[in-house]
Amino acid sequence: MILVTAANGNQGKLLVPKLLAAGLSVRACVRSEASGQALAAIGVDDIVVGDIADPALLARAMRGVEKVYHVGPTAHPQERAMGFAAIEAARAAGVRHFVFSSVLHAIATDLVQHEIKRDIEEYLLSSGLEYTILQPSNYMSPLKLRPVFEQGVFRLSWSLDRRQSLVDLGDVTDVALMALTDSGRHAAATYELAAPGRYTGHDLAAIIGSVLGRPVQAEEIDADTYLKEFFGDVGPEQFPHEAHVLRAISAHYSAHDFVGNPNVLTWLLGREPTSYEQFVRTHHEAFRRTGSMVFSTAR
Ligand SMILES: NC(=O)c1ccc[n+]([C@@H]2O[C@H](COP(=O)([O-])OP(=O)(O)OC[C@H]3O[C@@H](n4cnc5c(N)ncnc54)[C@H](OP(=O)(O)O)[C@@H]3O)[C@@H](O)[C@H]2O)c1
């Protein structure tokens, strides 16, 4: 039995079907009944609904589990405590392999969610559990394509002149599947996961434009505009941790390039990682076919 946390999130939506297709038994942990139903509809029959900030829920979710894929939900104020508690619960339940979805350059402590993952990595290393740590770079995000497909504008909340490495979650979840199915081979490993390329916002807009066959404009928005869009009517003041995380991302990515090396991912996949152009092409085709954004175009 493999437990996947944040199972209906960006990674979970891709990983869970791959685990099921491999004939593995999956326990999926989500917060809402709606996500539980969505996972049941694709064939997950063991679903734990609840808040993983609650150690009792985590202890229940780990019962009878052999392997864990732990993802901390995006910008959650309890992310560090959730990570520590997941490791403790795994140890108590006798889990054999703990795969932790961390982040590229977890040592970059002015990025709040990186410092948290650095701490969780350290906790995991000291836990005595067998582990694999995945460190994906920034996602090639379908969410960032939606305004391009719908309004023709590519928007980033950081400097358009800074370079970044990106990674396709199809590739990340292919590696996650390997780590979970061939645990011995990937034990005690920490893998940086980045596709080839170092792109500015202008470069990304040009790639999208070449796929769409029309010019796409890159637009930089400030952190507060992004926060307003992210939180809608509720307002960022209701979510101080999340707002702090997102402001720190804008500041760091505007002050520094954020790049990684593709060698490890290429070696693990045994093929070239998905390029940004391929990613855009796949999502644009799905958008044209369905008329809306599709968030899980699994390879
Ligand atoms: N975005 C990037 O470019 C990037 C790059 C590298 C690393 N990361 C890291 O990746 C992680 C996020 O991964 P992701 O995008 O796959 O996850 P995600 O989409 O943020 O995860 C959402 C899932 O988590 C569940 N969830 C949220 N709060 C929960 C709670 N309190 N208890 C139980 N379940 C809860 C949600 O359940 P419901 O569906 O029921 O709401 C949903 O299924 C973050 O730690 C982020 O820092 C992100």
Coordinates of C-alpha atoms and ligand atoms in Angstrom, one line a residue:
M1 CA 0.0 0.0 0.0
I2 CA 1.3 3.4 -1.0
L3 CA 0.0 6.6 0.7
V4 CA -0.1 9.7 -1.3
T5 CA -0.7 13.0 0.4
A6 CA -2.1 16.1 -1.4
A7 CA -3.4 13.4 -3.7
N8 CA -5.7 15.6 -5.8
G9 CA -3.2 18.3 -6.2
N10 CA -0.9 19.2 -9.2
Q11 CA 1.4 16.2 -8.6
G12 CA -1.2 13.8 -7.2
K13 CA -3.5 14.2 -10.2
L14 CA -0.7 12.8 -12.4
L15 CA 0.9 10.4 -9.9
V16 CA -2.1 8.5 -8.6
P17 CA -3.3 7.3 -12.1
K18 CA 0.3 6.1 -12.8
L19 CA 0.4 4.1 -9.6
L20 CA -3.0 2.6 -10.3
A21 CA -2.0 1.8 -13.9
A22 CA 1.1 0.0 -12.5
G23 CA -1.3 -2.2 -10.5
L24 CA -0.3 -0.7 -7.1
S25 CA -2.7 -0.2 -4.2
V26 CA -3.0 3.4 -3.3
R27 CA -4.4 5.2 -0.3
A28 CA -5.1 8.8 -1.2
C29 CA -5.2 11.6 1.4
V30 CA -7.2 14.8 0.6
R31 CA -8.9 17.5 2.6
S32 CA -12.3 17.7 1.0
E33 CA -15.1 15.2 0.2
A34 CA -15.2 16.5 -3.3
S35 CA -11.6 15.5 -4.0
G36 CA -12.3 12.2 -2.4
Q37 CA -15.1 11.6 -4.8
A38 CA -13.0 12.7 -7.8
L39 CA -10.3 10.1 -6.8
A40 CA -12.9 7.4 -6.2
A41 CA -14.2 8.1 -9.8
I42 CA -10.8 7.2 -11.2
G43 CA -10.6 4.0 -9.2
V44 CA -9.0 4.8 -5.9
D45 CA -10.9 2.8 -3.3
D46 CA -8.9 3.7 -0.2
I47 CA -9.4 7.4 0.5
V48 CA -8.7 9.3 3.7
V49 CA -10.4 12.7 4.0
G50 CA -9.2 15.1 6.6
D51 CA -6.6 17.6 7.7
I52 CA -3.0 16.4 7.6
A53 CA -2.2 19.1 10.1
D54 CA -3.8 16.7 12.6
P55 CA -1.2 14.1 13.7
A56 CA -4.0 11.7 14.6
L57 CA -5.3 11.7 11.0
L58 CA -1.8 11.1 9.7
A59 CA -1.3 8.2 12.1
R60 CA -4.6 6.7 10.8
A61 CA -3.6 7.3 7.2
M62 CA -0.2 5.6 7.7
R63 CA -1.7 2.4 9.1
G64 CA -0.7 -0.6 7.0
V65 CA 1.3 1.5 4.6
E66 CA 4.5 0.3 3.0
K67 CA 5.6 3.4 1.1
V68 CA 4.7 7.1 1.3
Y69 CA 4.8 10.0 -1.2
H70 CA 4.5 13.1 0.8
V71 CA 3.7 16.4 -0.7
G72 CA 3.1 19.5 1.5
P73 CA 0.1 21.4 0.1
T74 CA 1.1 24.7 -1.5
A75 CA 2.0 27.5 0.9
H76 CA 0.2 25.8 3.8
P77 CA 0.9 27.5 7.2
Q78 CA 1.4 24.1 8.8
E79 CA 3.6 22.7 6.1
R80 CA 6.7 22.2 8.4
A81 CA 4.6 20.5 11.2
M82 CA 2.8 18.4 8.6
G83 CA 6.2 17.2 7.2
F84 CA 7.6 16.4 10.7
A85 CA 4.3 14.6 11.7
A86 CA 4.2 12.6 8.5
I87 CA 7.7 11.3 9.2
E88 CA 6.9 10.5 12.8
A89 CA 3.7 8.7 11.8
A90 CA 5.6 6.8 9.0
R91 CA 8.2 5.7 11.5
A92 CA 5.6 4.6 14.1
A93 CA 3.7 2.6 11.4
G94 CA 6.9 0.8 10.2
V95 CA 6.8 2.4 6.7
R96 CA 9.7 1.0 4.5
H97 CA 10.3 3.9 2.2
F98 CA 9.4 7.6 2.5
V99 CA 9.6 9.7 -0.7
F100 CA 9.5 13.4 0.0
S101 CA 8.6 15.9 -2.6
S102 CA 10.8 18.9 -1.7
V103 CA 12.0 21.7 -4.0
L104 CA 15.0 22.7 -6.0
H105 CA 17.5 24.6 -3.8
A106 CA 15.8 23.9 -0.5
I107 CA 18.8 25.7 1.1
A108 CA 17.5 29.1 -0.3
T109 CA 16.2 30.3 3.1
D110 CA 14.7 33.6 1.9
L111 CA 12.2 31.5 0.1
V112 CA 9.8 30.6 2.9
Q113 CA 8.6 27.3 1.5
H114 CA 12.2 26.3 0.7
E115 CA 13.4 26.8 4.3
I116 CA 10.5 24.7 5.5
K117 CA 11.4 21.9 3.1
R118 CA 15.1 22.2 4.1
D119 CA 14.0 21.5 7.7
I120 CA 11.8 18.6 6.7
E121 CA 14.7 17.1 4.6
E122 CA 16.9 17.3 7.7
Y123 CA 14.2 15.7 9.9
L124 CA 13.9 12.9 7.4
L125 CA 17.6 12.3 7.2
S126 CA 17.7 12.0 11.0
S127 CA 14.6 9.8 11.2
G128 CA 16.2 6.4 10.3
L129 CA 13.6 5.9 7.6
E130 CA 14.7 4.8 4.1
Y131 CA 14.1 7.8 1.9
T132 CA 14.2 9.5 -1.5
I133 CA 14.0 13.2 -1.8
L134 CA 12.8 14.8 -5.0
Q135 CA 13.7 18.5 -5.6
P136 CA 11.7 19.8 -8.6
S137 CA 12.4 23.2 -10.0
N138 CA 9.5 25.5 -10.8
Y139 CA 6.6 23.7 -12.4
M140 CA 5.7 24.1 -16.0
S141 CA 2.3 25.3 -14.9
P142 CA -0.9 25.0 -16.9
L143 CA -2.3 27.7 -14.6
K144 CA 0.1 30.2 -16.1
L145 CA -1.0 29.2 -19.6
R146 CA -4.7 29.9 -19.0
P147 CA -4.5 33.7 -19.3
V148 CA -2.4 33.2 -22.5
F149 CA -4.9 31.0 -24.2
E150 CA -7.9 33.1 -23.0
Q151 CA -6.5 36.6 -23.2
G152 CA -3.2 36.4 -25.1
V153 CA -1.0 37.7 -22.2
F154 CA 1.6 35.7 -20.3
R155 CA 2.0 37.1 -16.8
L156 CA 4.6 36.6 -14.1
S157 CA 4.8 38.2 -10.7
W158 CA 8.6 38.6 -10.9
S159 CA 11.2 40.2 -13.2
L160 CA 10.8 39.1 -16.8
D161 CA 14.6 39.4 -17.2
R162 CA 15.5 36.7 -14.6
R163 CA 16.2 33.2 -15.9
Q164 CA 14.6 30.1 -14.5
S165 CA 14.7 26.3 -15.1
L166 CA 11.4 24.6 -15.2
V167 CA 10.1 21.0 -15.0
D168 CA 7.1 19.2 -16.3
L169 CA 5.1 17.4 -13.6
G170 CA 4.7 14.5 -16.0
D171 CA 8.4 13.9 -15.7
V172 CA 8.5 14.5 -11.9
T173 CA 5.7 12.0 -11.4
D174 CA 7.5 9.5 -13.7
V175 CA 10.5 9.8 -11.3
A176 CA 8.2 9.5 -8.3
L177 CA 6.8 6.3 -9.7
M178 CA 10.3 4.9 -10.1
A179 CA 11.2 5.8 -6.6
L180 CA 8.1 4.2 -5.2
T181 CA 8.4 1.0 -7.3
D182 CA 12.1 0.5 -7.3
S183 CA 12.8 1.8 -3.8
G184 CA 16.1 -0.1 -3.4
R185 CA 17.6 1.6 -6.4
H186 CA 16.6 5.1 -5.3
A187 CA 17.2 4.7 -1.5
A188 CA 19.1 7.5 0.2
A189 CA 19.0 9.6 -3.0
T190 CA 18.3 13.3 -3.4
Y191 CA 17.5 14.3 -6.9
E192 CA 17.4 17.7 -8.4
L193 CA 14.7 17.7 -11.2
A194 CA 15.0 20.3 -13.9
A195 CA 14.5 20.2 -17.6
P196 CA 17.1 21.7 -20.0
G197 CA 16.9 25.5 -20.5
R198 CA 17.1 28.7 -18.6
Y199 CA 14.3 31.0 -19.6
T200 CA 13.4 34.6 -19.0
G201 CA 9.7 35.6 -19.0
H202 CA 10.3 37.0 -22.5
D203 CA 11.8 33.7 -23.7
L204 CA 8.8 31.8 -22.3
A205 CA 6.3 34.2 -24.0
A206 CA 8.2 33.8 -27.3
I207 CA 8.0 29.9 -27.0
I208 CA 4.3 30.1 -26.3
G209 CA 3.9 32.5 -29.3
S210 CA 5.7 30.1 -31.6
V211 CA 3.3 27.3 -30.6
L212 CA 0.2 29.5 -30.9
G213 CA 1.4 31.0 -34.2
R214 CA 0.9 34.6 -33.0
P215 CA 2.8 37.0 -30.8
V216 CA 2.4 36.6 -27.1
Q217 CA 3.2 39.5 -24.8
A218 CA 4.9 39.0 -21.5
E219 CA 3.7 41.2 -18.7
E220 CA 5.2 41.6 -15.2
I221 CA 2.7 42.1 -12.4
D222 CA 3.6 43.1 -8.9
A223 CA 3.2 40.8 -5.9
D224 CA 0.1 42.7 -4.7
T225 CA -1.7 42.4 -8.0
Y226 CA -0.9 38.7 -8.0
L227 CA -2.1 38.3 -4.4
K228 CA -5.4 40.0 -5.3
E229 CA -5.9 37.5 -8.2
F230 CA -4.8 34.6 -6.1
F231 CA -7.1 35.3 -3.1
G232 CA -9.9 37.0 -4.9
D233 CA -12.5 38.8 -2.8
V234 CA -11.3 37.2 0.5
G235 CA -8.1 39.3 0.5
P236 CA -4.5 38.3 1.4
E237 CA -4.8 39.7 5.0
Q238 CA -6.9 36.6 5.8
F239 CA -4.0 34.4 4.8
P240 CA -0.8 36.0 6.2
H241 CA 1.4 32.9 5.7
E242 CA 0.4 32.3 2.1
A243 CA 0.8 36.0 1.3
H244 CA 4.3 36.0 2.9
V245 CA 5.3 33.0 0.8
L246 CA 4.1 34.5 -2.4
R247 CA 5.7 37.9 -1.7
A248 CA 9.0 36.2 -0.9
I249 CA 8.8 34.3 -4.2
S250 CA 8.3 37.6 -6.2
A251 CA 11.2 39.2 -4.3
H252 CA 13.6 36.3 -4.7
Y253 CA 12.9 35.5 -8.3
S254 CA 13.2 39.2 -9.2
A255 CA 16.6 39.5 -7.4
H256 CA 18.1 36.2 -8.6
D257 CA 18.1 33.7 -11.5
F258 CA 16.7 30.3 -10.3
V259 CA 18.3 27.6 -12.3
G260 CA 19.1 23.9 -12.1
N261 CA 21.0 21.3 -14.1
P262 CA 19.0 18.7 -16.2
N263 CA 21.6 15.9 -16.1
V264 CA 20.0 14.0 -13.2
L265 CA 16.5 14.1 -14.6
T266 CA 17.7 13.0 -18.0
W267 CA 19.6 10.1 -16.5
L268 CA 16.6 9.0 -14.4
L269 CA 14.1 9.2 -17.3
G270 CA 16.5 7.6 -19.8
R271 CA 15.2 10.2 -22.3
E272 CA 15.2 14.0 -22.8
P273 CA 13.0 15.7 -20.3
T274 CA 9.9 17.4 -21.6
S275 CA 10.7 20.8 -23.0
Y276 CA 8.7 23.9 -22.4
E277 CA 7.7 23.9 -26.0
Q278 CA 6.4 20.3 -25.8
F279 CA 4.5 21.2 -22.6
V280 CA 2.8 24.2 -24.2
R281 CA 2.0 22.2 -27.3
T282 CA 0.3 19.4 -25.3
H283 CA -1.8 21.9 -23.3
H284 CA -2.7 24.0 -26.2
E285 CA -3.9 20.9 -28.1
A286 CA -6.0 19.9 -25.1
F287 CA -7.4 23.4 -24.7
R288 CA -8.4 23.5 -28.4
R289 CA -10.0 20.0 -28.1
T290 CA -12.0 20.7 -24.9
G291 CA -12.4 24.5 -24.9
S292 CA -11.0 24.7 -21.4
M293 CA -7.7 24.2 -19.5
V294 CA -6.9 20.6 -18.8
F295 CA -4.7 20.1 -15.7
S296 CA -3.7 16.5 -16.0
T297 CA -2.4 15.8 -19.5
A298 CA -0.5 12.7 -18.4
R299 CA 2.1 11.5 -20.8
Ligands
LIG1 N1 4.5 25.3 -7.9 C1 5.8 25.1 -8.1 O1 6.4 25.5 -9.1 C2 6.5 24.2 -7.2 C3 7.9 23.8 -7.5 C4 8.5 22.9 -6.6 C5 7.9 22.5 -5.5 N2 6.7 22.9 -5.2 C6 6.1 22.4 -3.9 O2 5.1 21.4 -4.2 C7 4.2 21.3 -3.2 C8 2.8 21.4 -3.7 O3 2.6 20.3 -4.6 P1 1.3 20.2 -5.5 O4 1.2 21.5 -6.3 O5 1.2 18.9 -6.1 O6 0.2 20.3 -4.3 P2 -1.2 21.1 -4.3 O7 -1.8 21.1 -5.6 O8 -1.0 22.4 -3.5 O9 -2.0 20.1 -3.3 C9 -3.3 20.2 -3.2 C10 -3.8 19.0 -2.5 O10 -3.5 19.0 -1.1 C11 -4.7 18.7 -0.4 N3 -4.7 19.4 0.8 C12 -4.6 20.8 1.0 N4 -4.5 21.1 2.3 C13 -4.7 19.9 3.0 C14 -4.8 19.6 4.3 N5 -4.7 20.5 5.3 N6 -4.9 18.3 4.7 C15 -5.0 17.3 3.7 N7 -4.9 17.6 2.4 C16 -4.7 18.9 2.1 C17 -5.8 19.2 -1.3 O11 -7.0 18.5 -0.9 P3 -8.4 19.0 -1.6 O12 -8.3 18.7 -3.0 O13 -9.4 18.2 -0.9 O14 -8.5 20.5 -1.3 C18 -5.3 18.8 -2.7 O15 -5.7 17.5 -2.9 C19 4.4 22.6 -2.3 O16 5.0 22.1 -1.1 C20 5.3 23.4 -3.2 O17 6.1 24.3 -2.4 C21 6.0 23.7 -6.0

